[in-house]
Amino acid sequence: MSDSKYQQLVAHLSEAHHLERAVAILQWDQQVKMPTGGAPQRAAQLAVLSRIAHEAFAQDKTARLLEDAEREIDGMDYDSDEASMVRVAKEDYRLASKLPAEFVAELTRATSLGRGAWIEARATNTFRTFEPQLQHIIDLTLQRAEYLGYNEHPYDALIDEYERGITTAQVAEIFGAHKPALVGLIAAVQENSDAVDDSLVHQQFDIEKQKQFALDVIKAYGFDFERGRQDVSVHPFCTHFSRGDVRITTRFHDDFLNPALFGMMHEAGHGMYEQGSPERFEGTPLSGGTSLGVHESQSRLWENVVGRSKGFWIWALPKLQAYFPDELGSADVDSFYKAINKVGKSFIRVESDESTYNLHIMLRFELETDMVSGKVKVRDLPEEWNDRFESFFGITPPTDTLGVLQDIHWSMGLVGYFATYALGNLLSVQYYNKAVQQHPGIPDEITSGKFDTLRNWMQDNIYQHGRKFTSDELTRRVTGESIQSRDYMQYLQTKFGDIYGL
Amino acid sequence: MSDSKYQQLVAHLSEAHHLERAVAILQWDQQVKMPTGGAPQRAAQLAVLSRIAHEAFAQDKTARLLEDAEREIDGMDYDSDEASMVRVAKEDYRLASKLPAEFVAELTRATSLGRGAWIEARATNTFRTFEPQLQHIIDLTLQRAEYLGYNEHPYDALIDEYERGITTAQVAEIFGAHKPALVGLIAAVQENSDAVDDSLVHQQFDIEKQKQFALDVIKAYGFDFERGRQDVSVHPFCTHFSRGDVRITTRFHDDFLNPALFGMMHEAGHGMYEQGSPERFEGTPLSGGTSLGVHESQSRLWENVVGRSKGFWIWALPKLQAYFPDELGSADVDSFYKAINKVGKSFIRVESDESTYNLHIMLRFELETDMVSGKVKVRDLPEEWNDRFESFFGITPPTDTLGVLQDIHWSMGLVGYFATYALGNLLSVQYYNKAVQQHPGIPDEITSGKFDTLRNWMQDNIYQHGRKFTSDELTRRVTGESIQSRDYMQYLQTKFGDIYGL
């Protein structure tokens, strides 16, 4: 149907999409390759390009083309590419067009200043120097929620940007069911904390060998280096410029094996999702992953459910020992498996283990919703953080840097984002369980380094849909129910019960 | 003068400038870092971004702002930043706005196809498969000249795009004076060709050590790695995204020392010119180098006039020997100096030495002007090429791949470009001679690895002006006369007379 309204729409959307990917290329380069001297002009280049990419999408012409195309494809199946394209682009447009340009510019200025103030406050351990900037960012965030609109709670508008369709009440319900069991498990583990010694992973490890081994692993997983690359950066991340160009980054420690190894698996999980996006969606709003939560399910699946499983290390340990015969030559699978899974009470979210991770998220979720509803004031954040941390973990952060200042998110205006990390953990096990239910041989295959049954299942059930469905639509299709914490909690109890002899 | 018309103009021009730099970032990444799978979408991203960058500049608003600003700054000194900004931007605009959008799109399509056809023709040594595409590109090039306008020769319009203000007649006059002397020198050298043995540079050289030494050299030259970086690519080049982010690339051969070493010096010469662009011109049309010829003067200066000089190797050879004790430990400066300067009759321009290089350019210049004026038909190019090559060099290319198909330029629609390479050679010696006239200590300093007097002279006389002046304006300011071949010919005669004992 040449020159149809629908085709005109897709061509128009592609232009904006290409410009957004160009922004991503400039940002990747900024973090991975740019010399320090390039910073000021790069900021200016990004400011112009981001604005132009936004304007290319959030213009009236998009609304007109959407209306015309919607009329033209009226009656088409909900699952069809055409109906999905219009539906998803319409929702994207609804959000993008609600924020006035002056407001976006003001938010950009505020978070630009905020990021600098956060870096300084964190370095000097003084929340007060960050407080005025953060107050301004939170004020703007409330304004943002008003612009975006919501039914019940202003926080609904914020979380919806990262996990479309989910509400504050739903997240609170999921977390409410999850939290008591989690707290109970952690308490039980703490009583047996001597059962696990992790000195094996705290040795000197040559970085080049770490890298080679981790690359071996993610190649075995199925990350395609003809359509991707891996580099070093200060903060590990995954980005994509197309399904044919997906990039992951890694941070190496020469005295701790876990960060680079599990970090590489994590980013490869994100990466394989992007590489699995259908070719026919390329350059359109339907390409890529559907939500932050589902994306995180893929990274956590390959990092934890697979990468931190005993079965995986039956296959992988001999290979790792070949790289590090002196350091790990005498380790057995059981000790190594326990070492990489040691539970610790960390003040820092990103350093926490699987069992405590979601508790870190719940703390932030509760604080964020209370800030947005006005129950918690920005100036009281350090105290609130520490009090709640004490009640969650039984320990109190000795400094703000180890407490309320640890995450960059708020300084960037990212409120509502944290929850998706925990949702991803829950989904990773829900999806894995479904895959194993349909292919009971998967756990055995993992012990011999075969990952294609699992990855192909993700391709057929998750990747192939791109952004067609919301997280909840997808999860119900794939597992027959919405997101729940039951599977994940059971997974944790079995795993850490075994490791800690509970 | 806040909110002046002039400031509005500069702000407007900066937006287009930032978008052009964004295009350059995508192109650098494409050639240096992109996985092969990224190619199709990157082409689409570049197509959209290039068009938008072009439109941001070549719009009516630019013309209005230029007129307003011109009135406002009326009477200001020709050399002032303000008058120069308006003058240069006006000329840029004149060229950019003369080509209709459909014509630019057609040219982009033709050269995109042309490049593919050239690659295939070159691989299979069959000019005929490239001929139809080339014919179309040449037809469009003639059309382009008509759009751009010219006084005497349509070729004037083409060469003016790369070397603003120069005419075909001027180039023909310069080359006419240069050619007989060059041919005479080459003939004399050929009679003594046994005088130089270059086996020293044709050994196995570890690539990592080659790289380290070349980096040592360009750091000593003054290439600033806080504001730049070096990578590997198939075709070496230099690009810049700001004066704080200048990137060079290198191609290494493990059995030949020259390409990477002198290639790195060459690109660093381009790079230092960009790094030396004044900070106050950042993000404006006045930033960067003024013309391809002047740019090439800087690359050839550091590659040849300095890097292939005997004085340089008095300093550098012991350092190179420390990297390659087995291969070069017993070499003396005189033999090494001769080896890197051996004159050979090469069919290939990019492999040719200093003495024959400009002859390769003259061949292309004559063919191009004859094509543009209709004297030579595209279908007769292979024969014309070989006949002229025989008359220039006394040898005939055995294949089209070693003849008319060797360069990528025509397939990309770059007609009028080649001459700037030769002009750059002439200027490199003109500028160097002037610097030495003012600082007679420079040659001695080079023998002890001191390059800052020479580099600072370039900074003060060339770099600091950015794009304020045309090549000819700059050369007359700096040397007191226009470009000429006398200095370069004298340099070649002295140098090769000494090496070949003429």
Tab-separated table of N, CA and C in Angstrom, chain A residues 15 18-19 21-22 25-26 28-29 32-38 41-42 44-45 48-49 51-52 225-229 241-242 244-247 282-283, chain B residues 15 18-19 21-22 25-26 28-29 32-38 41-42 44-45 48-49 51-52 225-229 241-242 244-247 282-283:
chain	number	residue	atom	x	y	z
A	15	GLU	N	12.391	9.443	11.020
A	15	GLU	CA	13.300	10.590	11.086
A	15	GLU	C	13.616	10.951	12.531
A	18	HIS	N	15.800	8.268	14.100
A	18	HIS	CA	17.210	8.350	13.708
A	18	HIS	C	17.924	9.456	14.491
A	19	LEU	N	17.238	10.568	14.693
A	19	LEU	CA	17.861	11.672	15.435
A	19	LEU	C	18.074	11.291	16.905
A	21	ARG	N	18.666	8.282	17.973
A	21	ARG	CA	19.824	7.366	17.975
A	21	ARG	C	21.126	8.161	17.782
A	22	ALA	N	21.072	9.214	17.013
A	22	ALA	CA	22.263	10.067	16.862
A	22	ALA	C	22.654	10.671	18.208
A	25	ILE	N	24.481	8.079	20.104
A	25	ILE	CA	25.860	7.898	19.632
A	25	ILE	C	26.766	8.955	20.269
A	26	LEU	N	26.310	10.206	20.278
A	26	LEU	CA	27.108	11.275	20.901
A	26	LEU	C	27.318	11.010	22.393
A	28	TRP	N	27.257	7.962	23.959
A	28	TRP	CA	28.193	6.831	24.119
A	28	TRP	C	29.621	7.330	23.967
A	29	ASP	N	29.861	8.072	22.899
A	29	ASP	CA	31.203	8.589	22.650
A	29	ASP	C	31.681	9.455	23.815
A	32	VAL	N	32.688	7.127	26.614
A	32	VAL	CA	33.612	6.021	26.360
A	32	VAL	C	34.888	6.469	25.655
A	33	LYS	N	34.812	7.403	24.744
A	33	LYS	CA	35.962	7.724	23.909
A	33	LYS	C	36.409	9.183	23.967
A	34	MET	N	35.555	10.074	24.322
A	34	MET	CA	35.856	11.504	24.210
A	34	MET	C	37.015	11.921	25.112
A	35	PRO	N	38.006	12.654	24.596
A	35	PRO	CA	39.024	13.227	25.478
A	35	PRO	C	38.392	14.310	26.358
A	36	THR	N	38.997	14.548	27.511
A	36	THR	CA	38.391	15.477	28.473
A	36	THR	C	38.136	16.853	27.857
A	37	GLY	N	39.026	17.273	26.988
A	37	GLY	CA	38.897	18.601	26.391
A	37	GLY	C	37.664	18.774	25.529
A	38	GLY	N	37.023	17.662	25.174
A	38	GLY	CA	35.858	17.768	24.303
A	38	GLY	C	34.568	18.109	25.021
A	41	GLN	N	32.115	21.607	24.301
A	41	GLN	CA	31.419	21.657	23.019
A	41	GLN	C	30.483	20.471	22.848
A	42	ARG	N	30.846	19.317	23.421
A	42	ARG	CA	29.954	18.164	23.318
A	42	ARG	C	28.625	18.452	24.012
A	44	ALA	N	27.238	21.302	24.267
A	44	ALA	CA	26.496	22.192	23.365
A	44	ALA	C	25.921	21.415	22.181
A	45	GLN	N	26.716	20.491	21.645
A	45	GLN	CA	26.241	19.681	20.515
A	45	GLN	C	25.037	18.839	20.939
A	48	VAL	N	21.747	20.959	21.384
A	48	VAL	CA	21.071	21.266	20.115
A	48	VAL	C	20.440	20.017	19.514
A	49	LEU	N	21.196	18.949	19.467
A	49	LEU	CA	20.696	17.735	18.809
A	49	LEU	C	19.503	17.141	19.564
A	51	ARG	N	17.332	18.733	21.422
A	51	ARG	CA	16.173	19.581	21.198
A	51	ARG	C	15.566	19.303	19.824
A	52	ILE	N	16.438	19.186	18.827
A	52	ILE	CA	15.941	18.961	17.471
A	52	ILE	C	15.284	17.595	17.341
A	225	PHE	N	29.003	-10.167	18.386
A	225	PHE	CA	29.992	-9.099	18.205
A	225	PHE	C	30.098	-8.601	16.769
A	226	GLU	N	29.381	-9.216	15.852
A	226	GLU	CA	29.252	-8.618	14.517
A	226	GLU	C	28.255	-7.459	14.583
A	227	ARG	N	27.450	-7.459	15.634
A	227	ARG	CA	26.428	-6.438	15.785
A	227	ARG	C	26.533	-5.775	17.155
A	228	GLY	N	27.758	-5.691	17.656
A	228	GLY	CA	27.937	-5.064	18.955
A	228	GLY	C	29.402	-4.962	19.316
A	229	ARG	N	29.699	-4.246	20.395
A	229	ARG	CA	31.062	-4.153	20.872
A	229	ARG	C	31.060	-3.917	22.377
A	241	PHE	N	22.326	1.676	18.870
A	241	PHE	CA	22.050	2.642	17.811
A	241	PHE	C	21.184	1.994	16.738
A	242	SER	N	21.079	0.666	16.806
A	242	SER	CA	20.202	-0.132	15.951
A	242	SER	C	20.342	-1.560	16.471
A	244	GLY	N	21.683	-3.734	14.918
A	244	GLY	CA	22.976	-4.136	14.379
A	244	GLY	C	24.148	-3.455	15.052
A	245	ASP	N	23.898	-2.619	16.040
A	245	ASP	CA	24.983	-1.873	16.683
A	245	ASP	C	24.607	-1.618	18.147
A	246	VAL	N	24.923	-2.619	18.974
A	246	VAL	CA	24.560	-2.604	20.386
A	246	VAL	C	25.846	-2.615	21.209
A	247	ARG	N	25.988	-1.665	22.111
A	247	ARG	CA	27.280	-1.517	22.785
A	247	ARG	C	27.156	-1.637	24.298
A	282	GLU	N	13.140	-1.939	12.591
A	282	GLU	CA	14.288	-1.033	12.614
A	282	GLU	C	13.901	0.393	12.243
A	283	GLY	N	14.418	1.336	13.019
A	283	GLY	CA	14.193	2.746	12.729
A	283	GLY	C	12.794	3.218	13.081
B	15	GLU	N	24.148	26.749	15.977
B	15	GLU	CA	23.273	25.572	15.922
B	15	GLU	C	23.612	24.694	14.720
B	18	HIS	N	26.965	23.003	15.289
B	18	HIS	CA	26.907	21.847	16.189
B	18	HIS	C	26.349	20.616	15.473
B	19	LEU	N	25.362	20.834	14.622
B	19	LEU	CA	24.783	19.703	13.894
B	19	LEU	C	25.776	19.120	12.893
B	21	ARG	N	29.001	19.115	13.292
B	21	ARG	CA	29.966	18.356	14.100
B	21	ARG	C	29.358	17.033	14.536
B	22	ALA	N	28.067	17.026	14.805
B	22	ALA	CA	27.401	15.760	15.163
B	22	ALA	C	27.499	14.774	13.999
B	25	ILE	N	30.870	13.265	14.108
B	25	ILE	CA	31.006	12.250	15.160
B	25	ILE	C	30.455	10.910	14.665
B	26	LEU	N	29.288	10.949	14.028
B	26	LEU	CA	28.712	9.703	13.499
B	26	LEU	C	29.621	9.082	12.432
B	28	TRP	N	33.001	9.513	12.150
B	28	TRP	CA	34.196	8.963	12.804
B	28	TRP	C	33.881	7.586	13.371
B	29	ASP	N	32.789	7.508	14.110
B	29	ASP	CA	32.396	6.248	14.738
B	29	ASP	C	32.191	5.166	13.678
B	32	VAL	N	35.613	4.011	12.561
B	32	VAL	CA	36.617	3.605	13.552
B	32	VAL	C	36.086	2.571	14.544
B	33	LYS	N	34.839	2.678	14.947
B	33	LYS	CA	34.338	1.843	16.042
B	33	LYS	C	33.127	0.986	15.681
B	34	MET	N	32.372	1.371	14.706
B	34	MET	CA	31.093	0.705	14.450
B	34	MET	C	31.262	-0.758	14.044
B	35	PRO	N	30.496	-1.684	14.669
B	35	PRO	CA	30.504	-3.060	14.180
B	35	PRO	C	29.865	-3.115	12.801
B	36	THR	N	30.214	-4.120	12.011
B	36	THR	CA	29.730	-4.172	10.621
B	36	THR	C	28.201	-4.157	10.553
B	37	GLY	N	27.556	-4.782	11.537
B	37	GLY	CA	26.093	-4.851	11.522
B	37	GLY	C	25.405	-3.513	11.652
B	38	GLY	N	26.163	-2.485	12.043
B	38	GLY	CA	25.547	-1.176	12.220
B	38	GLY	C	25.390	-0.378	10.948
B	41	GLN	N	21.623	1.014	9.280
B	41	GLN	CA	20.935	2.059	10.038
B	41	GLN	C	21.806	3.306	10.182
B	42	ARG	N	23.135	3.127	10.256
B	42	ARG	CA	23.997	4.300	10.356
B	42	ARG	C	23.861	5.154	9.105
B	44	ALA	N	21.247	5.464	7.313
B	44	ALA	CA	19.963	6.175	7.431
B	44	ALA	C	20.070	7.316	8.436
B	45	GLN	N	20.763	7.073	9.548
B	45	GLN	CA	20.928	8.123	10.557
B	45	GLN	C	21.710	9.301	9.974
B	48	VAL	N	19.592	11.459	7.444
B	48	VAL	CA	18.670	12.396	8.103
B	48	VAL	C	19.433	13.543	8.757
B	49	LEU	N	20.479	13.190	9.510
B	49	LEU	CA	21.202	14.224	10.249
B	49	LEU	C	21.910	15.204	9.303
B	51	ARG	N	20.999	16.024	6.266
B	51	ARG	CA	20.005	16.889	5.654
B	51	ARG	C	19.571	17.981	6.631
B	52	ILE	N	19.357	17.596	7.878
B	52	ILE	CA	18.895	18.564	8.870
B	52	ILE	C	19.984	19.601	9.160
B	225	PHE	N	46.986	15.250	23.707
B	225	PHE	CA	46.091	14.111	23.918
B	225	PHE	C	45.035	14.354	24.992
B	226	GLU	N	45.089	15.496	25.657
B	226	GLU	CA	43.960	15.889	26.507
B	226	GLU	C	42.823	16.409	25.632
B	227	ARG	N	43.194	16.763	24.412
B	227	ARG	CA	42.209	17.333	23.485
B	227	ARG	C	42.213	16.554	22.168
B	228	GLY	N	42.510	15.267	22.271
B	228	GLY	CA	42.527	14.479	21.052
B	228	GLY	C	42.782	13.025	21.346
B	229	ARG	N	42.656	12.195	20.320
B	229	ARG	CA	42.968	10.785	20.479
B	229	ARG	C	43.394	10.195	19.145
B	241	PHE	N	35.754	17.518	16.374
B	241	PHE	CA	34.394	17.837	16.819
B	241	PHE	C	34.412	19.166	17.571
B	242	SER	N	35.598	19.629	17.924
B	242	SER	CA	35.840	20.944	18.519
B	242	SER	C	37.363	21.063	18.626
B	244	GLY	N	38.791	21.045	21.266
B	244	GLY	CA	39.078	20.196	22.412
B	244	GLY	C	38.910	18.718	22.129
B	245	ASP	N	38.569	18.363	20.897
B	245	ASP	CA	38.335	16.950	20.576
B	245	ASP	C	38.687	16.711	19.114
B	246	VAL	N	39.980	16.434	18.891
B	246	VAL	CA	40.532	16.275	17.549
B	246	VAL	C	41.057	14.843	17.432
B	247	ARG	N	40.628	14.134	16.414
B	247	ARG	CA	40.950	12.697	16.346
B	247	ARG	C	41.679	12.324	15.061
B	282	GLU	N	35.057	28.940	18.863
B	282	GLU	CA	34.417	27.634	19.031
B	282	GLU	C	32.934	27.674	18.687
B	283	GLY	N	32.505	26.678	17.941
B	283	GLY	CA	31.087	26.568	17.606
B	283	GLY	C	30.626	27.541	16.551
